[in-house]
Amino acid sequence: QKEVEQNSGPLSVPEGAIASLNCTYSDRGSQSFFWYRQYSGKSPELIMSIYSNGDKEDGRFTAQLNKASQYVSLLIRDSQPSDSATYLCAVTFPFNKFYFGSGTKLNVKP
Amino acid sequence: GAVVSQHPSWVICKSGTSVKIECRSLDFQATTMFWYRQFPKQSLMLMATSNEGSKATYEQGVEKDKFLINHASLTLSTLTVTSAHPEDSSFYICSARARGSGYEQFFGPGTRLTVL
């Protein structure tokens, strides 16, 4: 059974703070890792992809991958109220299917 | 780039009728398209994977005779919900993977189906 685990939250952070979102996965054969943002009633929007161990930065977002610990995280610096959404972690296994976590709801308070 | 459209964005139908949802990749060729369903406050559940010109691969528990998927071209996939019932009411989202790209999936805006 492929499992992708996320804390459902809500995670509340003040505006300007760093939000840290975490995701663990069960299968060591996982190949690619993605973070999507989903606003209520909308479809997911790709934020970051990461394929190898370490950090990957894109603007205010940093994805961190640790395959040995089967752990991927997303840091959002200088959080803004517009960042309030549900963040979905997605992991691919062989055959390229995505498995999504249940999502973490982030609230950024002005 | 990597824009995916869906039509219609919402639909209301009577129980027992069939509904067709279209998913199009607008600016790229999609060798693989995926169909997801999302119930309120739940995550996305993959229903099926379709490759252009071949039969769709359905996930366990998804009735292929009820959810007909056609991927006739590199830019179009359709999902037909046959004999819809109220329990089929959900948010249906397609995604597409571009030819020659990595594993990223780009999502359409979704179709909200309400079956009365």
PDB file of C-alpha atoms in Angstrom:
ATOM      1  CA  GLN A   1       0.000   0.000   0.000  1.00  0.00           C
ATOM      2  CA  LYS A   2       1.468   3.298  -1.069  1.00  0.00           C
ATOM      3  CA  GLU A   3       1.043   5.888   1.641  1.00  0.00           C
ATOM      4  CA  VAL A   4       1.709   9.576   1.699  1.00  0.00           C
ATOM      5  CA  GLU A   5       1.145  11.164   5.076  1.00  0.00           C
ATOM      6  CA  GLN A   6       0.576  14.787   5.915  1.00  0.00           C
ATOM      7  CA  ASN A   7      -0.628  16.530   9.034  1.00  0.00           C
ATOM      8  CA  SER A   8      -4.082  17.826   8.176  1.00  0.00           C
ATOM      9  CA  GLY A   9      -3.613  20.970  10.241  1.00  0.00           C
ATOM     10  CA  PRO A  10      -4.733  23.641  10.243  1.00  0.00           C
ATOM     11  CA  LEU A  11      -1.305  25.180  10.572  1.00  0.00           C
ATOM     12  CA  SER A  12      -1.606  28.793  11.614  1.00  0.00           C
ATOM     13  CA  VAL A  13       1.270  31.235  11.193  1.00  0.00           C
ATOM     14  CA  PRO A  14       1.396  35.022  11.401  1.00  0.00           C
ATOM     15  CA  GLU A  15       2.024  37.059   8.303  1.00  0.00           C
ATOM     16  CA  GLY A  16       5.741  37.316   7.556  1.00  0.00           C
ATOM     17  CA  ALA A  17       6.648  34.105   9.392  1.00  0.00           C
ATOM     18  CA  ILE A  18       8.022  30.884   7.959  1.00  0.00           C
ATOM     19  CA  ALA A  19       5.498  28.119   7.366  1.00  0.00           C
ATOM     20  CA  SER A  20       6.853  24.581   7.458  1.00  0.00           C
ATOM     21  CA  LEU A  21       4.859  21.785   5.853  1.00  0.00           C
ATOM     22  CA  ASN A  22       5.873  18.166   6.137  1.00  0.00           C
ATOM     23  CA  CYS A  23       5.191  14.956   4.259  1.00  0.00           C
ATOM     24  CA  THR A  24       6.342  11.371   4.699  1.00  0.00           C
ATOM     25  CA  TYR A  25       5.973   8.512   2.280  1.00  0.00           C
ATOM     26  CA  SER A  26       6.108   4.783   2.650  1.00  0.00           C
ATOM     27  CA  ASP A  27       7.755   3.454  -0.489  1.00  0.00           C
ATOM     28  CA  ARG A  28      11.522   3.725  -0.872  1.00  0.00           C
ATOM     29  CA  GLY A  29      11.048   3.284  -4.607  1.00  0.00           C
ATOM     30  CA  SER A  30       9.455   6.718  -4.863  1.00  0.00           C
ATOM     31  CA  GLN A  31      11.049   8.731  -7.598  1.00  0.00           C
ATOM     32  CA  SER A  32       9.669  12.245  -7.745  1.00  0.00           C
ATOM     33  CA  PHE A  33       8.074  14.576  -5.278  1.00  0.00           C
ATOM     34  CA  PHE A  34       5.795  17.533  -5.752  1.00  0.00           C
ATOM     35  CA  TRP A  35       4.043  20.193  -3.775  1.00  0.00           C
ATOM     36  CA  TYR A  36       0.716  21.528  -4.976  1.00  0.00           C
ATOM     37  CA  ARG A  37      -1.379  24.337  -3.583  1.00  0.00           C
ATOM     38  CA  GLN A  38      -5.160  24.075  -3.688  1.00  0.00           C
ATOM     39  CA  TYR A  39      -7.506  26.889  -2.855  1.00  0.00           C
ATOM     40  CA  SER A  40     -10.991  25.954  -1.728  1.00  0.00           C
ATOM     41  CA  GLY A  41     -13.153  24.942  -4.671  1.00  0.00           C
ATOM     42  CA  LYS A  42     -10.252  25.096  -7.112  1.00  0.00           C
ATOM     43  CA  SER A  43      -7.960  22.510  -8.650  1.00  0.00           C
ATOM     44  CA  PRO A  44      -4.349  22.006  -7.527  1.00  0.00           C
ATOM     45  CA  GLU A  45      -1.587  24.278  -8.757  1.00  0.00           C
ATOM     46  CA  LEU A  46       1.999  23.058  -8.986  1.00  0.00           C
ATOM     47  CA  ILE A  47       4.409  24.927  -6.719  1.00  0.00           C
ATOM     48  CA  MET A  48       7.564  22.851  -6.604  1.00  0.00           C
ATOM     49  CA  SER A  49       9.031  19.622  -7.834  1.00  0.00           C
ATOM     50  CA  ILE A  50      12.086  17.928  -6.368  1.00  0.00           C
ATOM     51  CA  TYR A  51      13.847  14.811  -7.511  1.00  0.00           C
ATOM     52  CA  SER A  52      17.104  14.533  -5.564  1.00  0.00           C
ATOM     53  CA  ASN A  53      18.152  14.850  -1.946  1.00  0.00           C
ATOM     54  CA  GLY A  54      18.731  18.321  -0.612  1.00  0.00           C
ATOM     55  CA  ASP A  55      17.083  21.679  -0.951  1.00  0.00           C
ATOM     56  CA  LYS A  56      15.513  23.360  -3.921  1.00  0.00           C
ATOM     57  CA  GLU A  57      14.585  27.009  -3.743  1.00  0.00           C
ATOM     58  CA  ASP A  58      12.158  28.993  -5.881  1.00  0.00           C
ATOM     59  CA  GLY A  59      11.367  32.467  -4.669  1.00  0.00           C
ATOM     60  CA  ARG A  60       9.801  32.251  -1.214  1.00  0.00           C
ATOM     61  CA  PHE A  61       9.458  28.479  -1.453  1.00  0.00           C
ATOM     62  CA  THR A  62      12.032  25.862  -0.525  1.00  0.00           C
ATOM     63  CA  ALA A  63      11.461  22.148  -0.937  1.00  0.00           C
ATOM     64  CA  GLN A  64      13.612  19.757   1.062  1.00  0.00           C
ATOM     65  CA  LEU A  65      13.987  16.063   0.305  1.00  0.00           C
ATOM     66  CA  ASN A  66      15.551  13.354   2.444  1.00  0.00           C
ATOM     67  CA  LYS A  67      15.121   9.984   0.783  1.00  0.00           C
ATOM     68  CA  ALA A  68      16.847   8.093   3.598  1.00  0.00           C
ATOM     69  CA  SER A  69      14.222   9.362   6.016  1.00  0.00           C
ATOM     70  CA  GLN A  70      11.466   9.242   3.390  1.00  0.00           C
ATOM     71  CA  TYR A  71      10.610  12.804   4.149  1.00  0.00           C
ATOM     72  CA  VAL A  72       9.863  15.857   2.025  1.00  0.00           C
ATOM     73  CA  SER A  73       9.033  19.307   3.291  1.00  0.00           C
ATOM     74  CA  LEU A  74       8.026  22.708   1.994  1.00  0.00           C
ATOM     75  CA  LEU A  75       9.096  25.953   3.614  1.00  0.00           C
ATOM     76  CA  ILE A  76       7.297  29.173   2.800  1.00  0.00           C
ATOM     77  CA  ARG A  77       9.218  32.276   3.824  1.00  0.00           C
ATOM     78  CA  ASP A  78       7.582  35.626   4.477  1.00  0.00           C
ATOM     79  CA  SER A  79       4.155  33.991   4.520  1.00  0.00           C
ATOM     80  CA  GLN A  80       1.328  36.072   3.121  1.00  0.00           C
ATOM     81  CA  PRO A  81      -2.437  35.790   3.691  1.00  0.00           C
ATOM     82  CA  SER A  82      -2.703  34.813   0.020  1.00  0.00           C
ATOM     83  CA  ASP A  83      -0.688  31.694   0.865  1.00  0.00           C
ATOM     84  CA  SER A  84      -3.626  30.428   2.919  1.00  0.00           C
ATOM     85  CA  ALA A  85      -4.681  27.232   1.174  1.00  0.00           C
ATOM     86  CA  THR A  86      -4.362  23.477   1.397  1.00  0.00           C
ATOM     87  CA  TYR A  87      -0.962  22.151   0.404  1.00  0.00           C
ATOM     88  CA  LEU A  88      -0.833  18.720  -1.155  1.00  0.00           C
ATOM     89  CA  CYS A  89       2.231  16.541  -1.235  1.00  0.00           C
ATOM     90  CA  ALA A  90       2.398  14.181  -4.217  1.00  0.00           C
ATOM     91  CA  VAL A  91       4.767  11.305  -4.734  1.00  0.00           C
ATOM     92  CA  THR A  92       5.316   9.213  -7.819  1.00  0.00           C
ATOM     93  CA  PHE A  93       6.050   5.537  -7.739  1.00  0.00           C
ATOM     94  CA  PRO A  94       7.016   3.284 -10.621  1.00  0.00           C
ATOM     95  CA  PHE A  95       4.478   3.558 -13.464  1.00  0.00           C
ATOM     96  CA  ASN A  96       4.386   7.290 -12.901  1.00  0.00           C
ATOM     97  CA  LYS A  97       1.173   7.485 -10.928  1.00  0.00           C
ATOM     98  CA  PHE A  98       0.808  10.199  -8.368  1.00  0.00           C
ATOM     99  CA  TYR A  99      -0.199   9.447  -4.846  1.00  0.00           C
ATOM    100  CA  PHE A 100      -1.422  12.440  -2.934  1.00  0.00           C
ATOM    101  CA  GLY A 101      -1.373  13.102   0.749  1.00  0.00           C
ATOM    102  CA  SER A 102      -4.544  14.325   2.367  1.00  0.00           C
ATOM    103  CA  GLY A 103      -3.181  17.864   2.464  1.00  0.00           C
ATOM    104  CA  THR A 104      -2.253  20.371   5.144  1.00  0.00           C
ATOM    105  CA  LYS A 105      -4.420  23.427   5.547  1.00  0.00           C
ATOM    106  CA  LEU A 106      -2.377  26.569   6.085  1.00  0.00           C
ATOM    107  CA  ASN A 107      -3.816  29.748   7.585  1.00  0.00           C
ATOM    108  CA  VAL A 108      -1.681  32.871   7.428  1.00  0.00           C
ATOM    109  CA  LYS A 109      -3.058  35.486   9.777  1.00  0.00           C
ATOM    110  CA  PRO A 110      -2.609  39.188   8.954  1.00  0.00           C
TER     111      PRO A 110
ATOM    112  CA  GLY B   1       2.530  27.227 -20.970  1.00  0.00           C
ATOM    113  CA  ALA B   2       1.105  23.895 -19.768  1.00  0.00           C
ATOM    114  CA  VAL B   3      -2.511  24.987 -19.685  1.00  0.00           C
ATOM    115  CA  VAL B   4      -5.237  22.416 -19.247  1.00  0.00           C
ATOM    116  CA  SER B   5      -8.889  23.254 -19.713  1.00  0.00           C
ATOM    117  CA  GLN B   6     -12.013  21.389 -18.688  1.00  0.00           C
ATOM    118  CA  HIS B   7     -15.546  21.730 -19.884  1.00  0.00           C
ATOM    119  CA  PRO B   8     -18.053  22.176 -18.421  1.00  0.00           C
ATOM    120  CA  SER B   9     -16.901  23.806 -15.203  1.00  0.00           C
ATOM    121  CA  TRP B  10     -20.080  22.731 -13.477  1.00  0.00           C
ATOM    122  CA  VAL B  11     -23.058  20.592 -14.385  1.00  0.00           C
ATOM    123  CA  ILE B  12     -26.316  19.633 -12.725  1.00  0.00           C
ATOM    124  CA  CYS B  13     -28.148  16.605 -14.031  1.00  0.00           C
ATOM    125  CA  LYS B  14     -30.964  14.270 -13.126  1.00  0.00           C
ATOM    126  CA  SER B  15     -30.326  10.832 -11.728  1.00  0.00           C
ATOM    127  CA  GLY B  16     -29.967   8.246 -14.477  1.00  0.00           C
ATOM    128  CA  THR B  17     -28.589  10.557 -17.124  1.00  0.00           C
ATOM    129  CA  SER B  18     -25.065  10.542 -18.539  1.00  0.00           C
ATOM    130  CA  VAL B  19     -22.624  13.412 -18.363  1.00  0.00           C
ATOM    131  CA  LYS B  20     -19.537  13.975 -20.494  1.00  0.00           C
ATOM    132  CA  ILE B  21     -16.597  16.010 -19.265  1.00  0.00           C
ATOM    133  CA  GLU B  22     -13.872  17.176 -21.647  1.00  0.00           C
ATOM    134  CA  CYS B  23     -10.248  17.762 -20.756  1.00  0.00           C
ATOM    135  CA  ARG B  24      -7.946  19.536 -23.196  1.00  0.00           C
ATOM    136  CA  SER B  25      -4.284  20.406 -23.141  1.00  0.00           C
ATOM    137  CA  LEU B  26      -4.175  23.781 -24.840  1.00  0.00           C
ATOM    138  CA  ASP B  27      -0.517  24.403 -25.551  1.00  0.00           C
ATOM    139  CA  PHE B  28       1.162  21.030 -25.351  1.00  0.00           C
ATOM    140  CA  GLN B  29       0.716  17.436 -26.350  1.00  0.00           C
ATOM    141  CA  ALA B  30      -0.388  15.245 -23.476  1.00  0.00           C
ATOM    142  CA  THR B  31       0.714  11.682 -23.849  1.00  0.00           C
ATOM    143  CA  THR B  32      -0.889  10.780 -20.545  1.00  0.00           C
ATOM    144  CA  MET B  33      -3.964  12.188 -18.868  1.00  0.00           C
ATOM    145  CA  PHE B  34      -5.298  11.403 -15.449  1.00  0.00           C
ATOM    146  CA  TRP B  35      -8.769  11.678 -13.989  1.00  0.00           C
ATOM    147  CA  TYR B  36      -9.295  12.382 -10.319  1.00  0.00           C
ATOM    148  CA  ARG B  37     -12.291  12.745  -8.089  1.00  0.00           C
ATOM    149  CA  GLN B  38     -12.372  14.823  -4.947  1.00  0.00           C
ATOM    150  CA  PHE B  39     -15.094  14.791  -2.327  1.00  0.00           C
ATOM    151  CA  PRO B  40     -15.464  17.727   0.080  1.00  0.00           C
ATOM    152  CA  LYS B  41     -12.599  18.050   2.555  1.00  0.00           C
ATOM    153  CA  GLN B  42     -10.852  15.003   1.102  1.00  0.00           C
ATOM    154  CA  SER B  43      -7.791  14.621  -1.036  1.00  0.00           C
ATOM    155  CA  LEU B  44      -7.699  13.758  -4.694  1.00  0.00           C
ATOM    156  CA  MET B  45      -8.383  10.158  -5.573  1.00  0.00           C
ATOM    157  CA  LEU B  46      -7.005   8.879  -8.839  1.00  0.00           C
ATOM    158  CA  MET B  47      -9.713   7.231 -10.899  1.00  0.00           C
ATOM    159  CA  ALA B  48      -7.886   6.275 -14.060  1.00  0.00           C
ATOM    160  CA  THR B  49      -4.894   6.880 -16.252  1.00  0.00           C
ATOM    161  CA  SER B  50      -5.291   7.216 -19.985  1.00  0.00           C
ATOM    162  CA  ASN B  51      -2.702   7.161 -22.709  1.00  0.00           C
ATOM    163  CA  GLU B  52      -3.423   8.469 -26.160  1.00  0.00           C
ATOM    164  CA  GLY B  53      -4.766   5.763 -28.420  1.00  0.00           C
ATOM    165  CA  SER B  54      -5.051   3.048 -25.797  1.00  0.00           C
ATOM    166  CA  LYS B  55      -7.536   1.916 -23.206  1.00  0.00           C
ATOM    167  CA  ALA B  56      -7.586   3.628 -19.852  1.00  0.00           C
ATOM    168  CA  THR B  57      -6.202   1.932 -16.772  1.00  0.00           C
ATOM    169  CA  TYR B  58      -8.644   2.167 -13.897  1.00  0.00           C
ATOM    170  CA  GLU B  59      -7.791   2.202 -10.221  1.00  0.00           C
ATOM    171  CA  GLN B  60      -9.122  -0.507  -7.993  1.00  0.00           C
ATOM    172  CA  GLY B  61     -12.740   0.086  -7.072  1.00  0.00           C
ATOM    173  CA  VAL B  62     -13.503   2.370 -10.007  1.00  0.00           C
ATOM    174  CA  GLU B  63     -16.145   0.924 -12.322  1.00  0.00           C
ATOM    175  CA  LYS B  64     -14.892   1.215 -15.867  1.00  0.00           C
ATOM    176  CA  ASP B  65     -18.360   0.646 -17.309  1.00  0.00           C
ATOM    177  CA  LYS B  66     -19.675   3.559 -15.313  1.00  0.00           C
ATOM    178  CA  PHE B  67     -16.816   5.965 -15.892  1.00  0.00           C
ATOM    179  CA  LEU B  68     -15.970   5.784 -19.574  1.00  0.00           C
ATOM    180  CA  ILE B  69     -12.710   7.372 -20.556  1.00  0.00           C
ATOM    181  CA  ASN B  70     -11.616   8.150 -24.092  1.00  0.00           C
ATOM    182  CA  HIS B  71      -8.250   9.646 -25.005  1.00  0.00           C
ATOM    183  CA  ALA B  72      -8.692  10.056 -28.722  1.00  0.00           C
ATOM    184  CA  SER B  73      -5.941  12.553 -29.390  1.00  0.00           C
ATOM    185  CA  LEU B  74      -2.865  14.057 -27.811  1.00  0.00           C
ATOM    186  CA  THR B  75      -4.865  17.049 -26.644  1.00  0.00           C
ATOM    187  CA  LEU B  76      -8.245  15.642 -25.643  1.00  0.00           C
ATOM    188  CA  SER B  77      -9.556  13.154 -23.115  1.00  0.00           C
ATOM    189  CA  THR B  78     -13.166  12.716 -22.101  1.00  0.00           C
ATOM    190  CA  LEU B  79     -14.793  11.211 -19.042  1.00  0.00           C
ATOM    191  CA  THR B  80     -18.404  10.097 -19.322  1.00  0.00           C
ATOM    192  CA  VAL B  81     -20.290   9.364 -16.137  1.00  0.00           C
ATOM    193  CA  THR B  82     -23.003   6.971 -17.226  1.00  0.00           C
ATOM    194  CA  SER B  83     -26.309   6.605 -15.406  1.00  0.00           C
ATOM    195  CA  ALA B  84     -25.244   9.124 -12.819  1.00  0.00           C
ATOM    196  CA  HIS B  85     -26.564   8.897  -9.288  1.00  0.00           C
ATOM    197  CA  PRO B  86     -26.428  11.361  -6.399  1.00  0.00           C
ATOM    198  CA  GLU B  87     -23.422   9.557  -4.908  1.00  0.00           C
ATOM    199  CA  ASP B  88     -21.487  10.427  -8.069  1.00  0.00           C
ATOM    200  CA  SER B  89     -21.758  14.106  -7.177  1.00  0.00           C
ATOM    201  CA  SER B  90     -18.196  15.280  -6.768  1.00  0.00           C
ATOM    202  CA  PHE B  91     -15.442  17.506  -8.103  1.00  0.00           C
ATOM    203  CA  TYR B  92     -13.833  15.826 -11.114  1.00  0.00           C
ATOM    204  CA  ILE B  93     -10.386  17.028 -12.092  1.00  0.00           C
ATOM    205  CA  CYS B  94      -8.214  15.995 -14.993  1.00  0.00           C
ATOM    206  CA  SER B  95      -4.486  16.424 -15.289  1.00  0.00           C
ATOM    207  CA  ALA B  96      -2.047  15.996 -18.112  1.00  0.00           C
ATOM    208  CA  ARG B  97       1.584  15.183 -18.489  1.00  0.00           C
ATOM    209  CA  ALA B  98       3.409  16.712 -21.405  1.00  0.00           C
ATOM    210  CA  ARG B  99       5.339  14.689 -23.928  1.00  0.00           C
ATOM    211  CA  GLY B 100       9.049  14.803 -23.167  1.00  0.00           C
ATOM    212  CA  SER B 101       8.627  16.572 -19.831  1.00  0.00           C
ATOM    213  CA  GLY B 102       9.343  15.301 -16.362  1.00  0.00           C
ATOM    214  CA  TYR B 103       6.735  13.755 -14.167  1.00  0.00           C
ATOM    215  CA  GLU B 104       4.848  16.974 -13.441  1.00  0.00           C
ATOM    216  CA  GLN B 105       1.113  16.859 -13.883  1.00  0.00           C
ATOM    217  CA  PHE B 106      -0.761  20.006 -14.818  1.00  0.00           C
ATOM    218  CA  PHE B 107      -4.311  20.172 -13.612  1.00  0.00           C
ATOM    219  CA  GLY B 108      -7.430  21.423 -15.290  1.00  0.00           C
ATOM    220  CA  PRO B 109      -9.765  23.717 -13.343  1.00  0.00           C
ATOM    221  CA  GLY B 110     -12.130  20.887 -12.466  1.00  0.00           C
ATOM    222  CA  THR B 111     -15.779  20.109 -13.092  1.00  0.00           C
ATOM    223  CA  ARG B 112     -18.278  20.149 -10.284  1.00  0.00           C
ATOM    224  CA  LEU B 113     -20.971  17.545 -10.894  1.00  0.00           C
ATOM    225  CA  THR B 114     -24.238  17.588  -8.973  1.00  0.00           C
ATOM    226  CA  VAL B 115     -26.663  14.759  -9.564  1.00  0.00           C
ATOM    227  CA  LEU B 116     -30.199  15.405  -8.327  1.00  0.00           C
TER     228      LEU B 116
END
